[in-house]
GROMACS .gro file of C-alpha atoms in nm:
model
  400
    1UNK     CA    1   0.000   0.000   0.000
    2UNK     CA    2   0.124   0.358  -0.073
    3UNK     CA    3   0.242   0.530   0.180
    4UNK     CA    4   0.083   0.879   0.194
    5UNK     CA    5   0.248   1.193   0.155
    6UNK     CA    6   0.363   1.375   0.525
    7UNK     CA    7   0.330   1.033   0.707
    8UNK     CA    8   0.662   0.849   0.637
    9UNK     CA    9   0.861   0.768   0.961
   10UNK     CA   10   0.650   1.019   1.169
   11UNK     CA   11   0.511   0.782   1.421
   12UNK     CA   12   0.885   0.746   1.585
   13UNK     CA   13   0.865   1.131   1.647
   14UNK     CA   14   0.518   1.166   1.751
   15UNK     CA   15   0.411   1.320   2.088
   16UNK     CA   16   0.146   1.279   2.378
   17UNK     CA   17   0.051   1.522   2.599
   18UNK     CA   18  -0.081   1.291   2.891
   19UNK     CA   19  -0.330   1.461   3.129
   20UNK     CA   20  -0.225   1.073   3.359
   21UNK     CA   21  -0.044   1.151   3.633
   22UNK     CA   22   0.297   0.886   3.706
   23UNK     CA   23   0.185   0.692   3.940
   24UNK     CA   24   0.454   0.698   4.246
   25UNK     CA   25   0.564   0.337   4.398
   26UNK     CA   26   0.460   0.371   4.802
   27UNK     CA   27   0.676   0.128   5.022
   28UNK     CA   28   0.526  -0.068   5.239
   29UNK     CA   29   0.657  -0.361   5.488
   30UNK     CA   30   0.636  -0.575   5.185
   31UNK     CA   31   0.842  -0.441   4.998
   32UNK     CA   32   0.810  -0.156   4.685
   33UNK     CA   33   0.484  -0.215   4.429
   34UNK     CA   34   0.593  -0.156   4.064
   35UNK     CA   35   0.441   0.174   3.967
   36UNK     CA   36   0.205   0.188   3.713
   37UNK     CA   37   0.259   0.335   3.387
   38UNK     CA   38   0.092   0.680   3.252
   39UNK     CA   39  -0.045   0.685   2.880
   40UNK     CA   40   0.214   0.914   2.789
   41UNK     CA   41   0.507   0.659   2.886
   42UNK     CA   42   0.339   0.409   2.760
   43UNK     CA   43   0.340   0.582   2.398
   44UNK     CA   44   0.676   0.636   2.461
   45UNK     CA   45   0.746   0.277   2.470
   46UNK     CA   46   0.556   0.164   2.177
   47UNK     CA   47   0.771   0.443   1.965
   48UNK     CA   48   1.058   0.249   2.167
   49UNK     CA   49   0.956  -0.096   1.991
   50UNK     CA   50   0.904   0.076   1.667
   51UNK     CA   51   1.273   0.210   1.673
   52UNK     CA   52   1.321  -0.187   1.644
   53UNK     CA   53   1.054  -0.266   1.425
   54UNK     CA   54   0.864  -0.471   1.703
   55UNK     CA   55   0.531  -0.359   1.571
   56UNK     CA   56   0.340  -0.609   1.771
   57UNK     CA   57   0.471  -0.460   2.121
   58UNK     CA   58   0.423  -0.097   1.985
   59UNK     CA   59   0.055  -0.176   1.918
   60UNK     CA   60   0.028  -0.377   2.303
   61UNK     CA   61   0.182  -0.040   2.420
   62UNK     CA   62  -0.089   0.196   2.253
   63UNK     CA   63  -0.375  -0.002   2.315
   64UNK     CA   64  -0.269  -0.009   2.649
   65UNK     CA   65  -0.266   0.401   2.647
   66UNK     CA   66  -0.550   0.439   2.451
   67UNK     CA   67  -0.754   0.224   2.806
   68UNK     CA   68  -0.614   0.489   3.038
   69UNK     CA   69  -0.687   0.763   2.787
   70UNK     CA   70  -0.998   0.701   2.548
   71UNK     CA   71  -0.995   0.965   2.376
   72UNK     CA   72  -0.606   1.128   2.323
   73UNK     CA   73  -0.617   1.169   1.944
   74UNK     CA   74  -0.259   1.203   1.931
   75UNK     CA   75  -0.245   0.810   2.069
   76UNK     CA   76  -0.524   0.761   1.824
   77UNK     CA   77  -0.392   0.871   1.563
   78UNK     CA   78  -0.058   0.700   1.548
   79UNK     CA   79  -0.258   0.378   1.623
   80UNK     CA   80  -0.469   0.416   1.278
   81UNK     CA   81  -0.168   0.519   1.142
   82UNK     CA   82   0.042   0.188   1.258
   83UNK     CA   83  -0.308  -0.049   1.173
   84UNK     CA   84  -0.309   0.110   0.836
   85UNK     CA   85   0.104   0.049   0.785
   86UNK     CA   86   0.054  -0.311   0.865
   87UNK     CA   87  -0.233  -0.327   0.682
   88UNK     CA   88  -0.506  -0.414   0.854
   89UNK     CA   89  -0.697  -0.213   0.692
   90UNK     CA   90  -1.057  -0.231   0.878
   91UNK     CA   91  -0.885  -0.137   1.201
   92UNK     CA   92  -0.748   0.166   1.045
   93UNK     CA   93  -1.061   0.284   0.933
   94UNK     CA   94  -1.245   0.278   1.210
   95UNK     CA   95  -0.955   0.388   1.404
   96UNK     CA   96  -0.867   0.724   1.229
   97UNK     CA   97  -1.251   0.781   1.184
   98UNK     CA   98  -1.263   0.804   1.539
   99UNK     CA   99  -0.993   1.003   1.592
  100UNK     CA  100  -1.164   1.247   1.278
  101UNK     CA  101  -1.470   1.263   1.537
  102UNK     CA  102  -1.306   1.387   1.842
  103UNK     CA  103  -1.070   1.651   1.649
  104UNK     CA  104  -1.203   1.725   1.286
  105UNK     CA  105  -0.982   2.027   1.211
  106UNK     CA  106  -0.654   1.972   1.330
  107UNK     CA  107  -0.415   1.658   1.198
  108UNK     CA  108  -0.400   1.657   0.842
  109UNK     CA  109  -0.251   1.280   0.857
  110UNK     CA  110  -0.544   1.078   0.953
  111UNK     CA  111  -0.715   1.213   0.621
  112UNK     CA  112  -0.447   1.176   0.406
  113UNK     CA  113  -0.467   0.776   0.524
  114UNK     CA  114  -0.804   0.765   0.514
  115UNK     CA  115  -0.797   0.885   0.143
  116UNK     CA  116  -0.581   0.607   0.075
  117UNK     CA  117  -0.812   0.342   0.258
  118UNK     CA  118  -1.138   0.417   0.138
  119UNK     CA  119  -1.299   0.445  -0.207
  120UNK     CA  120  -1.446   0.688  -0.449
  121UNK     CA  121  -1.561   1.000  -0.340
  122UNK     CA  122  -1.499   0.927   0.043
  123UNK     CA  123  -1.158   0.910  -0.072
  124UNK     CA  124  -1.192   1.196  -0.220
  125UNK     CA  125  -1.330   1.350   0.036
  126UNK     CA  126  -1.136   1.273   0.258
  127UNK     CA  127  -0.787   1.378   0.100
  128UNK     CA  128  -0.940   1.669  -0.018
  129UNK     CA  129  -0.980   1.776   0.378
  130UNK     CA  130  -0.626   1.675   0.451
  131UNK     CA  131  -0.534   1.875   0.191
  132UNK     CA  132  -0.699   2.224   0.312
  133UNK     CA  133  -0.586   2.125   0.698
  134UNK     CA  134  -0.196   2.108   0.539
  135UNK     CA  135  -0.292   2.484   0.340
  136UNK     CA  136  -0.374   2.635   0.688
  137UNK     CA  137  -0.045   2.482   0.833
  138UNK     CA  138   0.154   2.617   0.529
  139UNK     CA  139  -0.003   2.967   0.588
  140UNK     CA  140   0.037   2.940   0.945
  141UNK     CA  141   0.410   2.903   0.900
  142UNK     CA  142   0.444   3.145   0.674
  143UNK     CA  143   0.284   3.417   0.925
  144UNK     CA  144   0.505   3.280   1.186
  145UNK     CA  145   0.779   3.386   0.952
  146UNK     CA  146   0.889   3.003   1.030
  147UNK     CA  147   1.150   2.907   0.740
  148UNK     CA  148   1.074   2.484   0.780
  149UNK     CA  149   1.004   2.353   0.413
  150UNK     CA  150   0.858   2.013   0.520
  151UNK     CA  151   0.450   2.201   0.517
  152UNK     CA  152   0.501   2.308   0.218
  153UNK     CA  153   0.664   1.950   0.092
  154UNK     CA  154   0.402   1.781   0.220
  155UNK     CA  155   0.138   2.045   0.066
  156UNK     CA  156   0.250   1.939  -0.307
  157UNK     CA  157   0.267   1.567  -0.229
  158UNK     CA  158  -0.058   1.615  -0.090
  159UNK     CA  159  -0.187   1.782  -0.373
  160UNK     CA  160  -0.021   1.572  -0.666
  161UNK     CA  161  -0.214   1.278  -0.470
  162UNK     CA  162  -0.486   1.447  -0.525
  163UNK     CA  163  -0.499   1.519  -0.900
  164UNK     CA  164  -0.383   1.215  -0.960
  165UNK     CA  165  -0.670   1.050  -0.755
  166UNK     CA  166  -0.951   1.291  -0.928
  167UNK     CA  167  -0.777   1.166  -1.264
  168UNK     CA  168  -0.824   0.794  -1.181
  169UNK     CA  169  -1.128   0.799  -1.085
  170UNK     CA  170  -1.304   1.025  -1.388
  171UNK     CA  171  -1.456   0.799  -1.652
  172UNK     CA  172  -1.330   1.064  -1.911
  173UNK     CA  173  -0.941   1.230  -1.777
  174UNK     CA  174  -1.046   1.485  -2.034
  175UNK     CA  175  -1.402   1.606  -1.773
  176UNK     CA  176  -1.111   1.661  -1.489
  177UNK     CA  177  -0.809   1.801  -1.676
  178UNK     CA  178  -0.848   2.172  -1.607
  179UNK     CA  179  -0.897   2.054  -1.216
  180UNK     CA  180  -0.647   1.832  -1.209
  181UNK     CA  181  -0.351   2.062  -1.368
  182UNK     CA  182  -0.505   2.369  -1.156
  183UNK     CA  183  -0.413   2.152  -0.827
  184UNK     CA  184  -0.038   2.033  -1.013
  185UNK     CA  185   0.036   2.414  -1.054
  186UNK     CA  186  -0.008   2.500  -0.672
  187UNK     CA  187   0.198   2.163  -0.574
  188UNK     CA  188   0.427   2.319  -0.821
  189UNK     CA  189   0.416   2.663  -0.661
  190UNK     CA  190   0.429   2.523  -0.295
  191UNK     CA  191   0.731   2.320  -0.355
  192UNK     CA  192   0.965   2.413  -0.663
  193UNK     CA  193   1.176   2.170  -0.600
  194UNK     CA  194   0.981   1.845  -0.576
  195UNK     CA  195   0.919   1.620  -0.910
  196UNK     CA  196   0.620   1.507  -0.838
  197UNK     CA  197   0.417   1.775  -0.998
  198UNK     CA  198   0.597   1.716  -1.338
  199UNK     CA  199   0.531   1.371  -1.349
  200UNK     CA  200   0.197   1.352  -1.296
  201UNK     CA  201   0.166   1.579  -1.501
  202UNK     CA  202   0.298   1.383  -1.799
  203UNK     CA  203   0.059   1.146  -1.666
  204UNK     CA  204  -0.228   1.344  -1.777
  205UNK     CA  205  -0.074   1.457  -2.136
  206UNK     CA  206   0.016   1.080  -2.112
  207UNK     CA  207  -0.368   0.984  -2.091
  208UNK     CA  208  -0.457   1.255  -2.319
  209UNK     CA  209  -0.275   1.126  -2.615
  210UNK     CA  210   0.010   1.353  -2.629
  211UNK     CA  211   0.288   1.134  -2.589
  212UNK     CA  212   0.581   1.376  -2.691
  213UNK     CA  213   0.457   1.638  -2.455
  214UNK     CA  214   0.438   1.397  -2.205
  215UNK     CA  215   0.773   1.277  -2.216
  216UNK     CA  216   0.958   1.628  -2.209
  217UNK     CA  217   0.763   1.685  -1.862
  218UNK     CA  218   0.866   1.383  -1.790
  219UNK     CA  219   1.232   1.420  -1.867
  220UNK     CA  220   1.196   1.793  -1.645
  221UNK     CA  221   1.050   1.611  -1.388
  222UNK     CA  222   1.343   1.367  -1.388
  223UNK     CA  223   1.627   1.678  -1.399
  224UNK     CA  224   1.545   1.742  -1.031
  225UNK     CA  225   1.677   1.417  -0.904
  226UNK     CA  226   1.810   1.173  -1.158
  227UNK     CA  227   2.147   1.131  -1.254
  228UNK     CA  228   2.277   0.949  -1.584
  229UNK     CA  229   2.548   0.692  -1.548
  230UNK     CA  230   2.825   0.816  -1.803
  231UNK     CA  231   2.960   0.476  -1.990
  232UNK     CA  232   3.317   0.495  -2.107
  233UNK     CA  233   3.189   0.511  -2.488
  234UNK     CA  234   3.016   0.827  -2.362
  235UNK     CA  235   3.325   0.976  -2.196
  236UNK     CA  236   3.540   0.935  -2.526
  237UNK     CA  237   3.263   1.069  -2.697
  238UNK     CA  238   3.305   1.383  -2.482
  239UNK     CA  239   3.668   1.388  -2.556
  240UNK     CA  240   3.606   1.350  -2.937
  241UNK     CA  241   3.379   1.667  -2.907
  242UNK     CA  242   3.665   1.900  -2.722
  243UNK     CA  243   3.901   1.842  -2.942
  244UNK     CA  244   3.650   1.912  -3.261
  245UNK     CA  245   3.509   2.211  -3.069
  246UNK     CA  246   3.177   2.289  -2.968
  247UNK     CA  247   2.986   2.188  -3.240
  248UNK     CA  248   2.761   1.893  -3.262
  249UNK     CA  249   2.403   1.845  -3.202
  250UNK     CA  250   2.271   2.001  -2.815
  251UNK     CA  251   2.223   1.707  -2.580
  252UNK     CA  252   1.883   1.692  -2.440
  253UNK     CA  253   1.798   1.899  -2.115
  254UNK     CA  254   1.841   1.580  -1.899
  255UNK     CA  255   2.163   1.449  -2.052
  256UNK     CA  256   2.336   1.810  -2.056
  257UNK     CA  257   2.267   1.828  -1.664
  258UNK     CA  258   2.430   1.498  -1.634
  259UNK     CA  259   2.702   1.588  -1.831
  260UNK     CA  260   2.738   1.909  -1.626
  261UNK     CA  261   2.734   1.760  -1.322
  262UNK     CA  262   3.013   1.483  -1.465
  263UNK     CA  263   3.234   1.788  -1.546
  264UNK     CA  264   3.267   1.894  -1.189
  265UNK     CA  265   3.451   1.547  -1.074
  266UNK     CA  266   3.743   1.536  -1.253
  267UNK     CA  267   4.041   1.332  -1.117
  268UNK     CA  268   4.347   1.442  -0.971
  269UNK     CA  269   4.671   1.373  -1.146
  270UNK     CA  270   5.044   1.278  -1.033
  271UNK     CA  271   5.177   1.605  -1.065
  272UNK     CA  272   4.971   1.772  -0.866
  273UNK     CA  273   5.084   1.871  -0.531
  274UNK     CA  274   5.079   1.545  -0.243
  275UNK     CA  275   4.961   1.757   0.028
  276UNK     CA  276   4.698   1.945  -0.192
  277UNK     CA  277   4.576   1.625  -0.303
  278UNK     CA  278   4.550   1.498   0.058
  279UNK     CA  279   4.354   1.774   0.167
  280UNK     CA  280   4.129   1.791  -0.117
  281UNK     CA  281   4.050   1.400  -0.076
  282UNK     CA  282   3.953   1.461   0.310
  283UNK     CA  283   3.784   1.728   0.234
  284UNK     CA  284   3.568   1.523  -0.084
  285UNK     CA  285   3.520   1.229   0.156
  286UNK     CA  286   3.344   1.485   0.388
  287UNK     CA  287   3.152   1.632   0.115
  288UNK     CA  288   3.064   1.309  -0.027
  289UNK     CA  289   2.932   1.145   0.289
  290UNK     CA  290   2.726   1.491   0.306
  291UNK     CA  291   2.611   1.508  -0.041
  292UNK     CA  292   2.507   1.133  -0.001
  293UNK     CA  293   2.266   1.168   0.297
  294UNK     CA  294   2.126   1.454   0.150
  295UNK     CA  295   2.062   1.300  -0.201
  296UNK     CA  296   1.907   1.021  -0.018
  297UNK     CA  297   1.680   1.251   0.242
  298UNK     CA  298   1.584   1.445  -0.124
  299UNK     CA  299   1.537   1.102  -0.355
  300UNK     CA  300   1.188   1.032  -0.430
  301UNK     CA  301   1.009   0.747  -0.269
  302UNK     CA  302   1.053   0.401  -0.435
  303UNK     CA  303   0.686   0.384  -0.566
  304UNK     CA  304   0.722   0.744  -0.731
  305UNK     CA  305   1.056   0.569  -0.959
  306UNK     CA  306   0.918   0.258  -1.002
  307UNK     CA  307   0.634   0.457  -1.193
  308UNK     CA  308   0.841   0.659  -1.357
  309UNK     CA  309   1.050   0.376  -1.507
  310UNK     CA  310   0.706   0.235  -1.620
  311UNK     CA  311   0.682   0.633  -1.818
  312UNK     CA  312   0.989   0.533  -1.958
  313UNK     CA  313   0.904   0.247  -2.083
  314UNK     CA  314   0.580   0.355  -2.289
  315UNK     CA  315   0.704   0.703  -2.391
  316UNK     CA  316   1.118   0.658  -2.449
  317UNK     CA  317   1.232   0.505  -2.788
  318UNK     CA  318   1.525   0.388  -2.573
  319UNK     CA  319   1.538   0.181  -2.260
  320UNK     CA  320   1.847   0.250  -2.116
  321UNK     CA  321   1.733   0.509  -1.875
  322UNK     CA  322   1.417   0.270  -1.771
  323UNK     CA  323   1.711   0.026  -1.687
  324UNK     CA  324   1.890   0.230  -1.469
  325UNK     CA  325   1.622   0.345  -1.278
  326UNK     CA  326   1.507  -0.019  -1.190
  327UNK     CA  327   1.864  -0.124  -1.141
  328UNK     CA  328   1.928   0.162  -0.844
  329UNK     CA  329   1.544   0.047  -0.718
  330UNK     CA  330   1.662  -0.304  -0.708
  331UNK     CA  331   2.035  -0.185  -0.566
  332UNK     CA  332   1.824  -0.040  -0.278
  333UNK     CA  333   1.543  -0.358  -0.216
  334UNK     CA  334   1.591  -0.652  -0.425
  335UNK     CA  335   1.310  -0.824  -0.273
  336UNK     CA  336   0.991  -0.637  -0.503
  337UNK     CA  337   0.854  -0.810  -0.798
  338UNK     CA  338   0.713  -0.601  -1.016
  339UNK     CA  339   1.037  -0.449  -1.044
  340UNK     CA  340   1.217  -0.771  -1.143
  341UNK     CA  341   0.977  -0.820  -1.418
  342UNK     CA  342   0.959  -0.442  -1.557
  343UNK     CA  343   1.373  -0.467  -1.559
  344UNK     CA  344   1.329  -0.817  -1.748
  345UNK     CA  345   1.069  -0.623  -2.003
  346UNK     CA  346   1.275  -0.332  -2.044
  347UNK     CA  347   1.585  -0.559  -2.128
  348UNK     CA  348   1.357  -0.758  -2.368
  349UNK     CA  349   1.191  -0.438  -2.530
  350UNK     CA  350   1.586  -0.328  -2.585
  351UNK     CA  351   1.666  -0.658  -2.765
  352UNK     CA  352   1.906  -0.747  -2.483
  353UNK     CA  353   1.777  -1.135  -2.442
  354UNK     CA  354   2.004  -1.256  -2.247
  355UNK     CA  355   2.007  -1.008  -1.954
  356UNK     CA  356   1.614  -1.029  -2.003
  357UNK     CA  357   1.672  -1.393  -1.932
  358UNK     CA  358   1.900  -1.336  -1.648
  359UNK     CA  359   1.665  -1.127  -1.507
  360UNK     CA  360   1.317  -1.327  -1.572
  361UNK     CA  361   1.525  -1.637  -1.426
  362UNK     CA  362   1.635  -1.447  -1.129
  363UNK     CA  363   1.270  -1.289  -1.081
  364UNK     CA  364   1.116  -1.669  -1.130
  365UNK     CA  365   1.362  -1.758  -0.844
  366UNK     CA  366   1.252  -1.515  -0.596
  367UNK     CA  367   0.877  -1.610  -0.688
  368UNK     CA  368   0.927  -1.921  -0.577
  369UNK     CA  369   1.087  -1.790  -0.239
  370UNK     CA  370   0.800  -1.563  -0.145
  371UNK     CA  371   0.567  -1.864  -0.210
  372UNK     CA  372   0.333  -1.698  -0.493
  373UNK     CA  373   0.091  -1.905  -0.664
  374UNK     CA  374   0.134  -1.988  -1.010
  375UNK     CA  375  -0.239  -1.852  -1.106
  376UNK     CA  376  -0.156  -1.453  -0.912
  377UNK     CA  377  -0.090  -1.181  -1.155
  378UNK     CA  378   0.228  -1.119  -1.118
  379UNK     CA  379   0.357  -1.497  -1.175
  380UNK     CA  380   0.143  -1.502  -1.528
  381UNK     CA  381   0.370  -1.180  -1.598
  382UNK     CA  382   0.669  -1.349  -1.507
  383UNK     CA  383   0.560  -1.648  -1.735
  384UNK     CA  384   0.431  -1.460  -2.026
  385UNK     CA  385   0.759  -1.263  -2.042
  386UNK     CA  386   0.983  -1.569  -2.039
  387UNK     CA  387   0.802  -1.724  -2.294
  388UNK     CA  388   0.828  -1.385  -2.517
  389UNK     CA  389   1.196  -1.436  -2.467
  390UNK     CA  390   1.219  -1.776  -2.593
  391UNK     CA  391   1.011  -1.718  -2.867
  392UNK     CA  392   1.266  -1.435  -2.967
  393UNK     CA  393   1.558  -1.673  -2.947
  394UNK     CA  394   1.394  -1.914  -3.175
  395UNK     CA  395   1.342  -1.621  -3.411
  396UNK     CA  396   1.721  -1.579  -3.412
  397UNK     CA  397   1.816  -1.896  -3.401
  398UNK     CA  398   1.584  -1.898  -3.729
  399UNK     CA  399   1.736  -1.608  -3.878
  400UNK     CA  400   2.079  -1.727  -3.817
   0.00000   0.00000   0.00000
């Protein structure tokens, strides 16, 4: 299940303001009685157990709370929250709508779940109030004169979640396109930075039939945090180029950023001074290590790749950027799918058959390890792309 925008990791960092006294141990001739716990430090033990994944303690812990204090949203709320993570989806529900009851206009996170938990136009309805709540936070802020960006991060994700929930729901894209790209221009305006806006964006020209259009947003979209690995055919290329001048056809917007950013690394030769180089390596290794938490706090979430890699696939005349993409998802969780089998397509689309068979085998493995039946979905992919690939080999094999 999606995660929804603003709600990633924030249970760890949640708070409870407890109106439960601690309850002090009294001694007695017995000996001391084990105090009892407050809600409050019981919360703080179930974000204890979900610091180590121990979901089912954190859940003991809050429904412990939640006996001592009914009707403490905040408790409430990260206990939807953790019901819908896991998800048990019925307990959410009813959950979070209770938690909507006792405090309808403040928390913008139990609607934005909610909208992903419930159908049609309640989960419209509901995202669409999640949505306003994060607006008033975002002008709060700004009248605070508050310079946090994570409101107004969390305003376009919201947003782009829901145009592109209005869009898959109309019978006809073309009844909600002015709405939907009216709500992608204020994610757009709320958070500059973020691709999310651009993509779905291409989406809708996607859906609309104008496939070139959609691609370019698509390829914008990707500028702002996608970076081309340079092969060593490219890199003589380059060479080639300087020492013919700078003429030559202009690389694409995407590929001229990468080969930008490539410029800025070049490596240090022997003649250059020992302690200079020293320093300059310490001081890369610190900048690297920075740069590479930061790239990975800015990186889009794995769903939001994946889906652009599937873009890729339909619009691109090329697959080569489709296979990177799924390579660095598969670098960073090796153990999803529909990723296996959209690398295996995008090798077989490329006429690359025997990393699409590499792949498909490897994918076929790790079906077999997660104990899917033959008949689900996903294994009839898996089987309709391997036999795709044989039937290309025989066609070679003809050929030849």
């Amino acid at each position: 299940m999606p995660k929804p925008p603003g709600n990633r990791k924030k249970l760890k960092g949640a708070s409870v303001k407890s109106s439960t006294a601690k309850t002090r141990a009294k001694g007695s001739s017995k000996g001391t009685a084990r105090p009892s716990l407050s809600a409050g430090q019981l919360f703080e033990r179930a974000q204890q157990a979900l610091a180590f994944e121990r979901y089912d303690a954190a859940l003991e812990c809050m429904r412990d709370a939640l006996q001592l204090e009914p009707e403490n949203t905040d408790i409430i709320d990260a206990h939807g929250a953790l019901l819908a993570e896991l998800g048990r989806v019925e307990e959410a529900v009813q959950e979070l709508q209770k938690a909507v009851a006792l405090s309808p206009d403040t928390g913008f996170e139990k609607y934005m779940y909610l909208g992903q938990l419930l159908q049609g136009e309640e989960a419209v309805a509901a995202t669409q109030k999640g949505v306003e709540l994060l607006q008033e936070d975002v002008e709060r802020s700004r009248q605070a004169g508050q310079g946090s960006k994570g409101p107004s991060k969390q305003l376009a994700a919201a947003l782009c979640s829901l145009a592109e929930m209005k869009m898959s729901q109309a019978e006809d894209v073309t009844a909600v396109a002015g709405e939907a790209e009216g709500l992608l221009q204020r994610a757009r305006s709320a958070d500059p930075s973020s691709p999310e806006p651009l993509q779905a964006l291409a989406s809708l020209r996607y859906e609309q039939g104008n496939s070139e259009e959609a691609l370019q947003l698509l390829k914008q979209s990707m500028q702002l945090w996608f970076r081309q690995q340079r092969s060593s055919e490219d890199e003589d290329d380059d060479g080639d180029d300087d020492d013919d001048g700078d003429g030559g056809e202009e690389l694409p917007e995407a590929e001229a950023a990468a080969a930008e950013f490539a410029k800025l690394k070049k490596p240090t030769t022997m003649s250059e001074d020992m302690d200079e180089q020293q320093q300059q390596q310490e001081e890369g290794s610190e900048e690297e290590e920075w740069e590479d938490e930061e790239e990975e706090d800015d990186m889009p979430s794995y769903e939001f790749r994946f889906e652009c890699a599937k873009m890729l696939l339909e619009l691109d005349d090329t697959t080569e950027t489709a296979i990177q993409v799924l390579e660095d998802l598969l670098a960073e969780n090796d153990s999803v799918l529909d990723v296996w089998h959209l690398l295996g397509l995008s090798y077989y689309s490329g006429g690359m058959l025997k990393e699409a068979e590499e792949i498909c085998s490897m994918g076929l493995q790790l079906l077999h390890k997660q104990h899917v039946g033959p008949e689900e979905d996903i294994a009839l992919s898996f089987q309709d792309l391997q036999s795709a690939i044989q039937e290309a080999h025989a066609a070679e094999g003809g050929e030849q």
